[in-house]
GROMACS .gro file of C-alpha atoms in nm:
model
  509
    1UNK     CA    1   8.206   6.845   0.043
    2UNK     CA    2   7.928   6.661   0.292
    3UNK     CA    3   8.132   6.720   0.575
    4UNK     CA    4   8.203   7.110   0.459
    5UNK     CA    5   7.797   7.107   0.422
    6UNK     CA    6   7.771   6.959   0.803
    7UNK     CA    7   8.045   7.265   0.901
    8UNK     CA    8   7.794   7.511   0.736
    9UNK     CA    9   7.524   7.410   0.878
   10UNK     CA   10   7.698   7.398   1.243
   11UNK     CA   11   7.797   7.731   1.228
   12UNK     CA   12   7.430   7.916   1.092
   13UNK     CA   13   7.323   7.745   1.391
   14UNK     CA   14   7.563   7.848   1.613
   15UNK     CA   15   7.530   8.213   1.508
   16UNK     CA   16   7.137   8.202   1.543
   17UNK     CA   17   7.163   8.112   1.845
   18UNK     CA   18   7.458   8.353   1.940
   19UNK     CA   19   7.253   8.631   1.762
   20UNK     CA   20   6.912   8.542   1.970
   21UNK     CA   21   7.137   8.522   2.265
   22UNK     CA   22   7.255   8.877   2.227
   23UNK     CA   23   6.926   9.039   2.141
   24UNK     CA   24   6.743   8.825   2.444
   25UNK     CA   25   6.961   9.049   2.702
   26UNK     CA   26   6.843   9.366   2.536
   27UNK     CA   27   6.460   9.262   2.558
   28UNK     CA   28   6.518   9.138   2.903
   29UNK     CA   29   6.657   9.476   3.016
   30UNK     CA   30   6.408   9.656   2.864
   31UNK     CA   31   6.079   9.431   3.019
   32UNK     CA   32   6.291   9.510   3.366
   33UNK     CA   33   6.319   9.856   3.309
   34UNK     CA   34   5.954   9.889   3.190
   35UNK     CA   35   5.786   9.667   3.491
   36UNK     CA   36   5.994   9.822   3.767
   37UNK     CA   37   6.024  10.207   3.631
   38UNK     CA   38   5.710  10.346   3.798
   39UNK     CA   39   5.780  10.143   4.129
   40UNK     CA   40   5.703  10.406   4.417
   41UNK     CA   41   6.004  10.322   4.608
   42UNK     CA   42   6.364  10.305   4.569
   43UNK     CA   43   6.565  10.056   4.362
   44UNK     CA   44   6.868  10.173   4.483
   45UNK     CA   45   6.989  10.341   4.840
   46UNK     CA   46   7.026  10.654   4.672
   47UNK     CA   47   6.785  10.694   4.414
   48UNK     CA   48   6.575  10.862   4.714
   49UNK     CA   49   6.870  11.131   4.758
   50UNK     CA   50   6.906  11.223   4.395
   51UNK     CA   51   6.490  11.293   4.397
   52UNK     CA   52   6.571  11.512   4.650
   53UNK     CA   53   6.832  11.704   4.429
   54UNK     CA   54   6.588  11.753   4.234
   55UNK     CA   55   6.343  11.912   4.499
   56UNK     CA   56   6.596  12.150   4.570
   57UNK     CA   57   6.635  12.237   4.201
   58UNK     CA   58   6.295  12.271   4.156
   59UNK     CA   59   6.243  12.524   4.478
   60UNK     CA   60   6.462  12.748   4.341
   61UNK     CA   61   6.740  12.656   4.593
   62UNK     CA   62   7.141  12.633   4.518
   63UNK     CA   63   7.242  12.276   4.431
   64UNK     CA   64   7.595  12.315   4.588
   65UNK     CA   65   7.542  12.491   4.926
   66UNK     CA   66   7.734  12.446   5.273
   67UNK     CA   67   7.650  12.121   5.414
   68UNK     CA   68   7.434  12.080   5.680
   69UNK     CA   69   7.134  11.888   5.790
   70UNK     CA   70   6.879  12.010   5.591
   71UNK     CA   71   7.084  11.919   5.220
   72UNK     CA   72   7.398  11.807   5.167
   73UNK     CA   73   7.461  11.733   4.779
   74UNK     CA   74   7.655  11.474   4.628
   75UNK     CA   75   8.021  11.525   4.456
   76UNK     CA   76   7.846  11.523   4.122
   77UNK     CA   77   7.850  11.821   3.825
   78UNK     CA   78   7.450  11.929   3.775
   79UNK     CA   79   7.353  11.798   3.445
   80UNK     CA   80   7.156  11.504   3.537
   81UNK     CA   81   6.984  11.674   3.799
   82UNK     CA   82   6.908  11.976   3.570
   83UNK     CA   83   6.771  11.740   3.308
   84UNK     CA   84   6.550  11.534   3.551
   85UNK     CA   85   6.394  11.856   3.694
   86UNK     CA   86   6.276  11.920   3.386
   87UNK     CA   87   6.103  11.583   3.329
   88UNK     CA   88   5.973  11.648   3.677
   89UNK     CA   89   5.821  11.952   3.597
   90UNK     CA   90   5.570  11.762   3.297
   91UNK     CA   91   5.537  11.413   3.554
   92UNK     CA   92   5.561  11.524   3.861
   93UNK     CA   93   5.841  11.499   4.129
   94UNK     CA   94   5.928  11.153   4.220
   95UNK     CA   95   6.143  10.856   4.079
   96UNK     CA   96   5.970  10.792   3.778
   97UNK     CA   97   6.157  11.147   3.579
   98UNK     CA   98   6.508  11.014   3.708
   99UNK     CA   99   6.410  10.666   3.564
  100UNK     CA  100   6.290  10.770   3.247
  101UNK     CA  101   6.601  10.974   3.177
  102UNK     CA  102   6.847  10.679   3.283
  103UNK     CA  103   6.637  10.414   3.080
  104UNK     CA  104   6.659  10.659   2.763
  105UNK     CA  105   7.024  10.748   2.817
  106UNK     CA  106   7.048  10.325   2.826
  107UNK     CA  107   6.868  10.303   2.521
  108UNK     CA  108   7.099  10.543   2.348
  109UNK     CA  109   7.408  10.361   2.463
  110UNK     CA  110   7.323  10.027   2.330
  111UNK     CA  111   7.247  10.244   1.961
  112UNK     CA  112   7.513  10.351   1.944
  113UNK     CA  113   7.717  10.040   2.038
  114UNK     CA  114   7.541   9.872   1.732
  115UNK     CA  115   7.540  10.160   1.491
  116UNK     CA  116   7.966  10.222   1.565
  117UNK     CA  117   8.002   9.828   1.530
  118UNK     CA  118   7.769   9.793   1.221
  119UNK     CA  119   7.934  10.093   1.043
  120UNK     CA  120   8.316   9.952   1.143
  121UNK     CA  121   8.175   9.558   1.040
  122UNK     CA  122   7.919   9.625   0.756
  123UNK     CA  123   7.704   9.384   0.957
  124UNK     CA  124   7.376   9.424   1.158
  125UNK     CA  125   7.503   9.070   1.327
  126UNK     CA  126   7.784   9.195   1.497
  127UNK     CA  127   7.606   9.550   1.598
  128UNK     CA  128   7.399   9.323   1.815
  129UNK     CA  129   7.649   9.129   1.950
  130UNK     CA  130   7.853   9.396   2.073
  131UNK     CA  131   7.524   9.600   2.212
  132UNK     CA  132   7.399   9.293   2.336
  133UNK     CA  133   7.686   9.225   2.544
  134UNK     CA  134   7.691   9.534   2.709
  135UNK     CA  135   7.325   9.493   2.763
  136UNK     CA  136   7.449   9.143   2.937
  137UNK     CA  137   7.710   9.373   3.177
  138UNK     CA  138   7.327   9.425   3.374
  139UNK     CA  139   7.424   9.202   3.646
  140UNK     CA  140   7.778   9.300   3.695
  141UNK     CA  141   7.712   9.713   3.697
  142UNK     CA  142   7.475   9.650   3.956
  143UNK     CA  143   7.167   9.638   3.751
  144UNK     CA  144   7.260  10.015   3.689
  145UNK     CA  145   7.096  10.121   3.349
  146UNK     CA  146   6.712  10.223   3.418
  147UNK     CA  147   6.750  10.337   3.831
  148UNK     CA  148   6.786  10.704   3.947
  149UNK     CA  149   7.145  10.729   3.866
  150UNK     CA  150   7.356  10.939   3.658
  151UNK     CA  151   7.554  10.708   3.496
  152UNK     CA  152   7.378  10.586   3.176
  153UNK     CA  153   7.341  10.947   3.065
  154UNK     CA  154   7.704  11.033   3.139
  155UNK     CA  155   7.838  10.699   2.956
  156UNK     CA  156   7.583  10.805   2.620
  157UNK     CA  157   7.748  11.138   2.596
  158UNK     CA  158   8.069  10.960   2.624
  159UNK     CA  159   8.006  10.719   2.345
  160UNK     CA  160   7.854  11.020   2.084
  161UNK     CA  161   8.165  11.224   2.173
  162UNK     CA  162   8.358  10.877   2.088
  163UNK     CA  163   8.158  10.833   1.790
  164UNK     CA  164   8.200  11.144   1.634
  165UNK     CA  165   8.563  11.121   1.689
  166UNK     CA  166   8.562  10.795   1.479
  167UNK     CA  167   8.354  10.847   1.235
  168UNK     CA  168   8.349  11.250   1.143
  169UNK     CA  169   8.505  11.363   0.817
  170UNK     CA  170   8.518  11.697   0.936
  171UNK     CA  171   8.642  12.009   1.186
  172UNK     CA  172   8.275  12.041   1.288
  173UNK     CA  173   8.261  11.694   1.406
  174UNK     CA  174   8.560  11.768   1.585
  175UNK     CA  175   8.340  12.031   1.756
  176UNK     CA  176   8.081  11.839   1.814
  177UNK     CA  177   8.247  11.563   2.002
  178UNK     CA  178   8.432  11.773   2.250
  179UNK     CA  179   8.101  11.957   2.309
  180UNK     CA  180   7.935  11.644   2.349
  181UNK     CA  181   8.202  11.536   2.597
  182UNK     CA  182   8.209  11.865   2.769
  183UNK     CA  183   7.820  11.746   2.875
  184UNK     CA  184   7.933  11.456   2.976
  185UNK     CA  185   8.196  11.587   3.229
  186UNK     CA  186   7.890  11.814   3.317
  187UNK     CA  187   7.722  11.508   3.400
  188UNK     CA  188   7.987  11.336   3.601
  189UNK     CA  189   8.350  11.465   3.610
  190UNK     CA  190   8.490  11.112   3.573
  191UNK     CA  191   8.497  11.232   3.171
  192UNK     CA  192   8.820  11.453   3.237
  193UNK     CA  193   9.002  11.179   3.242
  194UNK     CA  194   8.887  11.033   2.907
  195UNK     CA  195   8.864  11.384   2.766
  196UNK     CA  196   9.247  11.414   2.830
  197UNK     CA  197   9.355  11.115   2.636
  198UNK     CA  198   9.154  11.153   2.377
  199UNK     CA  199   9.302  11.434   2.320
  200UNK     CA  200   9.612  11.292   2.336
  201UNK     CA  201   9.513  11.091   1.995
  202UNK     CA  202   9.406  11.461   1.865
  203UNK     CA  203   9.755  11.555   1.907
  204UNK     CA  204   9.900  11.238   1.729
  205UNK     CA  205   9.659  11.181   1.499
  206UNK     CA  206   9.493  11.490   1.315
  207UNK     CA  207   9.726  11.733   1.106
  208UNK     CA  208   9.795  12.074   1.187
  209UNK     CA  209   9.534  12.309   1.369
  210UNK     CA  210   9.261  12.061   1.343
  211UNK     CA  211   9.491  11.864   1.643
  212UNK     CA  212   9.366  12.146   1.895
  213UNK     CA  213   8.969  12.182   1.860
  214UNK     CA  214   8.878  11.906   2.063
  215UNK     CA  215   9.148  12.019   2.332
  216UNK     CA  216   9.085  12.350   2.322
  217UNK     CA  217   8.684  12.317   2.295
  218UNK     CA  218   8.681  12.091   2.601
  219UNK     CA  219   8.867  12.227   2.873
  220UNK     CA  220   8.800  12.609   2.764
  221UNK     CA  221   8.401  12.488   2.855
  222UNK     CA  222   8.531  12.294   3.165
  223UNK     CA  223   8.723  12.621   3.275
  224UNK     CA  224   8.436  12.865   3.200
  225UNK     CA  225   8.172  12.659   3.351
  226UNK     CA  226   8.374  12.570   3.650
  227UNK     CA  227   8.440  12.929   3.686
  228UNK     CA  228   8.059  13.027   3.656
  229UNK     CA  229   7.924  12.736   3.856
  230UNK     CA  230   8.187  12.844   4.117
  231UNK     CA  231   8.107  13.198   4.167
  232UNK     CA  232   7.762  13.158   4.197
  233UNK     CA  233   7.774  12.885   4.446
  234UNK     CA  234   8.046  13.113   4.651
  235UNK     CA  235   8.333  12.813   4.582
  236UNK     CA  236   8.115  12.551   4.673
  237UNK     CA  237   8.041  12.403   4.318
  238UNK     CA  238   8.438  12.400   4.317
  239UNK     CA  239   8.476  12.193   4.670
  240UNK     CA  240   8.236  11.925   4.613
  241UNK     CA  241   8.335  11.870   4.206
  242UNK     CA  242   8.714  11.897   4.224
  243UNK     CA  243   8.813  11.926   4.620
  244UNK     CA  244   8.651  11.684   4.818
  245UNK     CA  245   8.686  11.343   4.560
  246UNK     CA  246   9.044  11.422   4.623
  247UNK     CA  247   9.017  11.425   4.985
  248UNK     CA  248   8.897  11.058   4.965
  249UNK     CA  249   9.135  10.743   5.049
  250UNK     CA  250   9.219  10.530   4.764
  251UNK     CA  251   9.139  10.130   4.804
  252UNK     CA  252   9.465   9.993   4.711
  253UNK     CA  253   9.304   9.634   4.734
  254UNK     CA  254   9.110   9.756   4.391
  255UNK     CA  255   9.446   9.807   4.253
  256UNK     CA  256   9.457   9.420   4.122
  257UNK     CA  257   9.073   9.365   4.253
  258UNK     CA  258   8.910   9.536   3.981
  259UNK     CA  259   9.092   9.306   3.686
  260UNK     CA  260   9.055   9.011   3.989
  261UNK     CA  261   8.677   9.064   4.082
  262UNK     CA  262   8.545   9.292   3.836
  263UNK     CA  263   8.672   9.215   3.477
  264UNK     CA  264   8.854   8.886   3.419
  265UNK     CA  265   8.585   8.691   3.584
  266UNK     CA  266   8.287   8.805   3.404
  267UNK     CA  267   8.461   8.892   3.044
  268UNK     CA  268   8.745   8.669   3.032
  269UNK     CA  269   8.654   8.546   2.648
  270UNK     CA  270   8.536   8.952   2.554
  271UNK     CA  271   8.865   9.095   2.713
  272UNK     CA  272   9.085   8.865   2.497
  273UNK     CA  273   8.926   8.925   2.155
  274UNK     CA  274   8.946   9.303   2.214
  275UNK     CA  275   9.298   9.270   2.324
  276UNK     CA  276   9.339   9.034   1.989
  277UNK     CA  277   9.165   9.310   1.778
  278UNK     CA  278   9.383   9.636   1.908
  279UNK     CA  279   9.696   9.424   1.806
  280UNK     CA  280   9.549   9.328   1.511
  281UNK     CA  281   9.481   9.697   1.402
  282UNK     CA  282   9.850   9.728   1.487
  283UNK     CA  283   9.954   9.530   1.134
  284UNK     CA  284   9.686   9.712   0.956
  285UNK     CA  285   9.597  10.049   1.013
  286UNK     CA  286   9.851  10.262   1.262
  287UNK     CA  287   9.579  10.563   1.290
  288UNK     CA  288   9.302  10.319   1.357
  289UNK     CA  289   9.557  10.118   1.620
  290UNK     CA  290   9.654  10.501   1.838
  291UNK     CA  291   9.252  10.546   1.837
  292UNK     CA  292   9.134  10.191   1.972
  293UNK     CA  293   9.412  10.198   2.189
  294UNK     CA  294   9.384  10.510   2.348
  295UNK     CA  295   9.005  10.463   2.351
  296UNK     CA  296   9.046  10.138   2.559
  297UNK     CA  297   9.316  10.329   2.774
  298UNK     CA  298   9.060  10.618   2.851
  299UNK     CA  299   8.744  10.398   2.911
  300UNK     CA  300   8.954  10.106   3.171
  301UNK     CA  301   9.147  10.393   3.280
  302UNK     CA  302   8.864  10.595   3.394
  303UNK     CA  303   8.716  10.313   3.513
  304UNK     CA  304   9.024  10.156   3.747
  305UNK     CA  305   9.064  10.509   3.873
  306UNK     CA  306   8.725  10.519   4.010
  307UNK     CA  307   8.730  10.206   4.143
  308UNK     CA  308   9.017  10.283   4.333
  309UNK     CA  309   8.826  10.581   4.476
  310UNK     CA  310   8.638  10.449   4.874
  311UNK     CA  311   8.321  10.404   4.837
  312UNK     CA  312   8.331  10.337   4.467
  313UNK     CA  313   8.065  10.073   4.353
  314UNK     CA  314   8.068   9.867   4.031
  315UNK     CA  315   7.851  10.091   3.852
  316UNK     CA  316   8.184  10.298   3.768
  317UNK     CA  317   8.313   9.996   3.534
  318UNK     CA  318   8.079  10.082   3.288
  319UNK     CA  319   8.288  10.262   3.094
  320UNK     CA  320   8.492   9.964   3.058
  321UNK     CA  321   8.196   9.708   2.985
  322UNK     CA  322   8.112   9.975   2.675
  323UNK     CA  323   8.469   9.920   2.552
  324UNK     CA  324   8.508   9.604   2.547
  325UNK     CA  325   8.156   9.497   2.480
  326UNK     CA  326   8.251   9.752   2.142
  327UNK     CA  327   8.614   9.569   2.037
  328UNK     CA  328   8.410   9.173   2.140
  329UNK     CA  329   8.209   9.298   1.798
  330UNK     CA  330   8.460   9.434   1.576
  331UNK     CA  331   8.763   9.171   1.681
  332UNK     CA  332   8.497   8.876   1.661
  333UNK     CA  333   8.446   8.969   1.295
  334UNK     CA  334   8.833   9.002   1.256
  335UNK     CA  335   8.866   8.667   1.345
  336UNK     CA  336   8.611   8.483   1.134
  337UNK     CA  337   8.641   8.650   0.833
  338UNK     CA  338   9.028   8.732   0.814
  339UNK     CA  339   9.165   8.477   0.997
  340UNK     CA  340   8.927   8.154   1.080
  341UNK     CA  341   8.615   8.142   0.854
  342UNK     CA  342   8.319   8.053   1.079
  343UNK     CA  343   8.259   7.743   0.886
  344UNK     CA  344   8.592   7.601   0.990
  345UNK     CA  345   8.699   7.412   1.282
  346UNK     CA  346   8.889   7.675   1.467
  347UNK     CA  347   8.597   7.953   1.369
  348UNK     CA  348   8.347   7.706   1.518
  349UNK     CA  349   8.517   7.702   1.797
  350UNK     CA  350   8.551   8.105   1.802
  351UNK     CA  351   8.160   8.093   1.802
  352UNK     CA  352   8.102   7.789   2.063
  353UNK     CA  353   8.317   8.033   2.317
  354UNK     CA  354   8.145   8.359   2.232
  355UNK     CA  355   7.842   8.180   2.342
  356UNK     CA  356   7.970   8.083   2.679
  357UNK     CA  357   8.129   8.429   2.676
  358UNK     CA  358   7.712   8.558   2.714
  359UNK     CA  359   7.633   8.240   2.958
  360UNK     CA  360   7.877   8.352   3.232
  361UNK     CA  361   7.664   8.679   3.285
  362UNK     CA  362   7.306   8.519   3.262
  363UNK     CA  363   7.075   8.643   3.547
  364UNK     CA  364   6.758   8.572   3.710
  365UNK     CA  365   6.537   8.878   3.564
  366UNK     CA  366   6.308   8.825   3.927
  367UNK     CA  367   6.617   8.929   4.104
  368UNK     CA  368   6.617   9.258   3.985
  369UNK     CA  369   6.177   9.334   4.014
  370UNK     CA  370   6.066   9.434   4.401
  371UNK     CA  371   5.747   9.252   4.522
  372UNK     CA  372   5.420   9.277   4.613
  373UNK     CA  373   5.523   9.285   4.957
  374UNK     CA  374   5.780   9.521   4.897
  375UNK     CA  375   5.536   9.748   4.791
  376UNK     CA  376   5.271   9.699   5.064
  377UNK     CA  377   5.575   9.732   5.322
  378UNK     CA  378   5.655  10.070   5.155
  379UNK     CA  379   5.304  10.187   5.186
  380UNK     CA  380   5.258  10.055   5.531
  381UNK     CA  381   5.616  10.250   5.614
  382UNK     CA  382   5.447  10.629   5.416
  383UNK     CA  383   5.140  10.542   5.686
  384UNK     CA  384   5.345  10.514   5.981
  385UNK     CA  385   5.547  10.870   5.872
  386UNK     CA  386   5.269  11.020   5.850
  387UNK     CA  387   5.123  10.896   6.138
  388UNK     CA  388   5.429  11.114   6.332
  389UNK     CA  389   5.322  11.434   6.456
  390UNK     CA  390   5.605  11.663   6.339
  391UNK     CA  391   5.881  11.628   6.151
  392UNK     CA  392   6.112  11.325   6.032
  393UNK     CA  393   6.504  11.302   6.036
  394UNK     CA  394   6.592  11.001   5.827
  395UNK     CA  395   6.909  10.975   5.640
  396UNK     CA  396   6.826  10.665   5.479
  397UNK     CA  397   6.660  10.670   5.245
  398UNK     CA  398   6.610  10.971   5.103
  399UNK     CA  399   6.263  11.135   4.939
  400UNK     CA  400   6.019  10.913   5.120
  401UNK     CA  401   5.910  11.129   5.386
  402UNK     CA  402   5.786  11.382   5.131
  403UNK     CA  403   5.521  11.092   5.030
  404UNK     CA  404   5.423  11.140   5.398
  405UNK     CA  405   5.422  11.498   5.339
  406UNK     CA  406   5.761  11.601   5.595
  407UNK     CA  407   6.065  11.778   5.457
  408UNK     CA  408   6.322  11.584   5.334
  409UNK     CA  409   6.681  11.590   5.523
  410UNK     CA  410   7.058  11.587   5.425
  411UNK     CA  411   7.163  11.228   5.282
  412UNK     CA  412   7.383  10.974   5.486
  413UNK     CA  413   7.575  10.915   5.232
  414UNK     CA  414   7.633  11.289   5.119
  415UNK     CA  415   7.733  11.357   5.464
  416UNK     CA  416   7.921  11.082   5.521
  417UNK     CA  417   8.174  11.162   5.202
  418UNK     CA  418   8.194  11.523   5.428
  419UNK     CA  419   8.315  11.359   5.706
  420UNK     CA  420   8.566  11.087   5.499
  421UNK     CA  421   8.762  11.401   5.377
  422UNK     CA  422   9.007  11.599   5.604
  423UNK     CA  423   8.837  11.917   5.583
  424UNK     CA  424   8.829  11.934   5.991
  425UNK     CA  425   8.647  12.229   6.049
  426UNK     CA  426   8.404  12.176   5.810
  427UNK     CA  427   8.310  11.836   5.954
  428UNK     CA  428   8.328  12.001   6.327
  429UNK     CA  429   8.056  12.205   6.180
  430UNK     CA  430   7.808  11.988   6.018
  431UNK     CA  431   7.836  11.724   6.298
  432UNK     CA  432   7.803  12.060   6.544
  433UNK     CA  433   7.462  12.101   6.370
  434UNK     CA  434   7.340  11.763   6.350
  435UNK     CA  435   7.420  11.709   6.735
  436UNK     CA  436   7.232  11.990   6.767
  437UNK     CA  437   6.926  11.945   6.630
  438UNK     CA  438   6.887  11.607   6.800
  439UNK     CA  439   6.945  11.804   7.144
  440UNK     CA  440   6.711  12.032   7.080
  441UNK     CA  441   6.449  11.770   6.975
  442UNK     CA  442   6.403  11.952   6.636
  443UNK     CA  443   6.250  11.644   6.540
  444UNK     CA  444   5.993  11.443   6.650
  445UNK     CA  445   6.116  11.100   6.571
  446UNK     CA  446   6.458  10.962   6.406
  447UNK     CA  447   6.495  10.676   6.157
  448UNK     CA  448   6.860  10.506   6.139
  449UNK     CA  449   6.950  10.222   5.930
  450UNK     CA  450   7.161   9.927   6.053
  451UNK     CA  451   7.470   9.873   6.010
  452UNK     CA  452   7.580  10.232   5.937
  453UNK     CA  453   7.424  10.439   6.235
  454UNK     CA  454   7.687  10.681   6.258
  455UNK     CA  455   7.803  10.632   5.923
  456UNK     CA  456   7.739  10.957   5.839
  457UNK     CA  457   7.887  11.072   6.248
  458UNK     CA  458   8.149  10.891   6.223
  459UNK     CA  459   8.118  10.893   6.609
  460UNK     CA  460   8.038  10.598   6.799
  461UNK     CA  461   7.890  10.850   7.014
  462UNK     CA  462   7.588  10.937   6.812
  463UNK     CA  463   7.338  10.685   6.877
  464UNK     CA  464   7.392  10.750   7.248
  465UNK     CA  465   7.291  11.090   7.193
  466UNK     CA  466   6.986  11.040   7.027
  467UNK     CA  467   6.898  10.768   7.325
  468UNK     CA  468   6.922  11.078   7.599
  469UNK     CA  469   6.669  11.207   7.433
  470UNK     CA  470   6.478  10.982   7.235
  471UNK     CA  471   6.331  10.651   7.311
  472UNK     CA  472   6.394  10.320   7.082
  473UNK     CA  473   6.112  10.151   6.929
  474UNK     CA  474   6.299   9.913   6.774
  475UNK     CA  475   6.264   9.773   6.427
  476UNK     CA  476   6.085   9.934   6.162
  477UNK     CA  477   5.981   9.604   5.992
  478UNK     CA  478   5.918   9.274   6.206
  479UNK     CA  479   5.983   9.077   5.826
  480UNK     CA  480   6.342   9.192   5.784
  481UNK     CA  481   6.286   9.052   5.405
  482UNK     CA  482   6.071   9.347   5.280
  483UNK     CA  483   6.153   9.657   5.149
  484UNK     CA  484   6.553   9.688   5.093
  485UNK     CA  485   6.635   9.810   4.779
  486UNK     CA  486   6.724   9.518   4.470
  487UNK     CA  487   7.028   9.728   4.332
  488UNK     CA  488   7.381   9.826   4.519
  489UNK     CA  489   7.397   9.806   4.915
  490UNK     CA  490   7.117   9.685   5.126
  491UNK     CA  491   7.047   9.997   5.330
  492UNK     CA  492   6.669  10.082   5.430
  493UNK     CA  493   6.485  10.207   5.782
  494UNK     CA  494   6.538   9.982   6.025
  495UNK     CA  495   6.540  10.104   6.384
  496UNK     CA  496   6.293  10.375   6.464
  497UNK     CA  497   6.336  10.656   6.785
  498UNK     CA  498   6.045  10.864   6.911
  499UNK     CA  499   6.085  11.168   7.141
  500UNK     CA  500   6.006  10.997   7.467
  501UNK     CA  501   5.643  10.940   7.591
  502UNK     CA  502   5.512  10.902   7.167
  503UNK     CA  503   5.388  10.570   7.073
  504UNK     CA  504   5.437  10.465   6.744
  505UNK     CA  505   5.333  10.124   6.558
  506UNK     CA  506   5.629   9.903   6.379
  507UNK     CA  507   5.535   9.803   6.032
  508UNK     CA  508   5.339   9.478   6.076
  509UNK     CA  509   5.467   9.335   5.667
   0.00000   0.00000   0.00000
């Protein structure tokens, strides 16, 4: 009896640690997001380009247009940009509106995961564990949850759709689930794969005509929206959303690298518990087994396929991290309540390795916070741009020329997507457009980002072309450690070229 008493005390102690650790990850994320929400410069190298997309919308211009040096859109569906534009109408154009949409979407994801697991397990404890584990993947997903990118909004709609499919009790719930999945698609077209797999679930799990409600509603909305948006954009919507992504090569190393580099090193225990839960459902309830098996395939499969795409980054793994976090809470509850009581030795073992799982994902919050030197360097850089008498061509980062009163230009990454495609005529046309602007000395200054000098031109002669007409003023920043984004690729303004016989100082920070 005395031994059991100590085991009970130890079990409660470990549960408190586990609960507190999960809660801590949620709190730390919120603190990080609040501290950097209003940072005036880029947290990620594509944030500025996304703000330029919002500016394009608020200027009353088409989002999907022929690629040019003035503007080239990224190959994403438009909802995030239009929703951010609505917020920007209230708060003003800048990074804040886009980050606010992403942050609130992340909070929505945490809340839905918590409610999903709490409803399945009848336990707040396991709901917090799953939500906290998803928050703990902040580091391995690239610190993505609150930056001006569309992934968390996309995931929020997917989780909401999945929630209704799981807990909805009538046809109306299925219709709303399809509508939410469509909103996910119109935020990011990767939802097509997820919707297809979940349609299989509907075919197999529902009866009579109700099995057709989800797929018919979803694919009908996708078809109608694609037809309308392609028509109003003279076909450019279809090109960017469907044609262009198919033209990019696959990274074969990620077939195994997705598992060996992105999943197993960080979530070995959670993945194991997730697989246990799916297998457990096979013996308990065949319909539940079907739901969670296909959900796992849908989420992990969409992440895997996206990771195989050249140019992808770890943000595309968010759906996989979501489903593993979800199943972790569900699986741990079954392990401890049905198989191994947490106050017994094996139960204690699972509590300990669950704590270890959270420790595997630990990170230093300061790594994701820009510092005072970054702000000062950014301020000096904007003054540098404002002091140039004329327009500037800067492929990275976007939006910053607007802060200096200059026009924005096409983002290097978006143009790079065109050049990585196989439409040779379009590539030649875009390259000619850029070279014409350089040869005609249309810009007073050109700012490039090493080592991606010719990334969007895909030609080593690009810099030679620039140097015929422009003088290399050298590095922009004397201090090489400032003003790089804290998220993602370390890309920023590095070298300044000006029309010959102009004098511009470098930033001294």
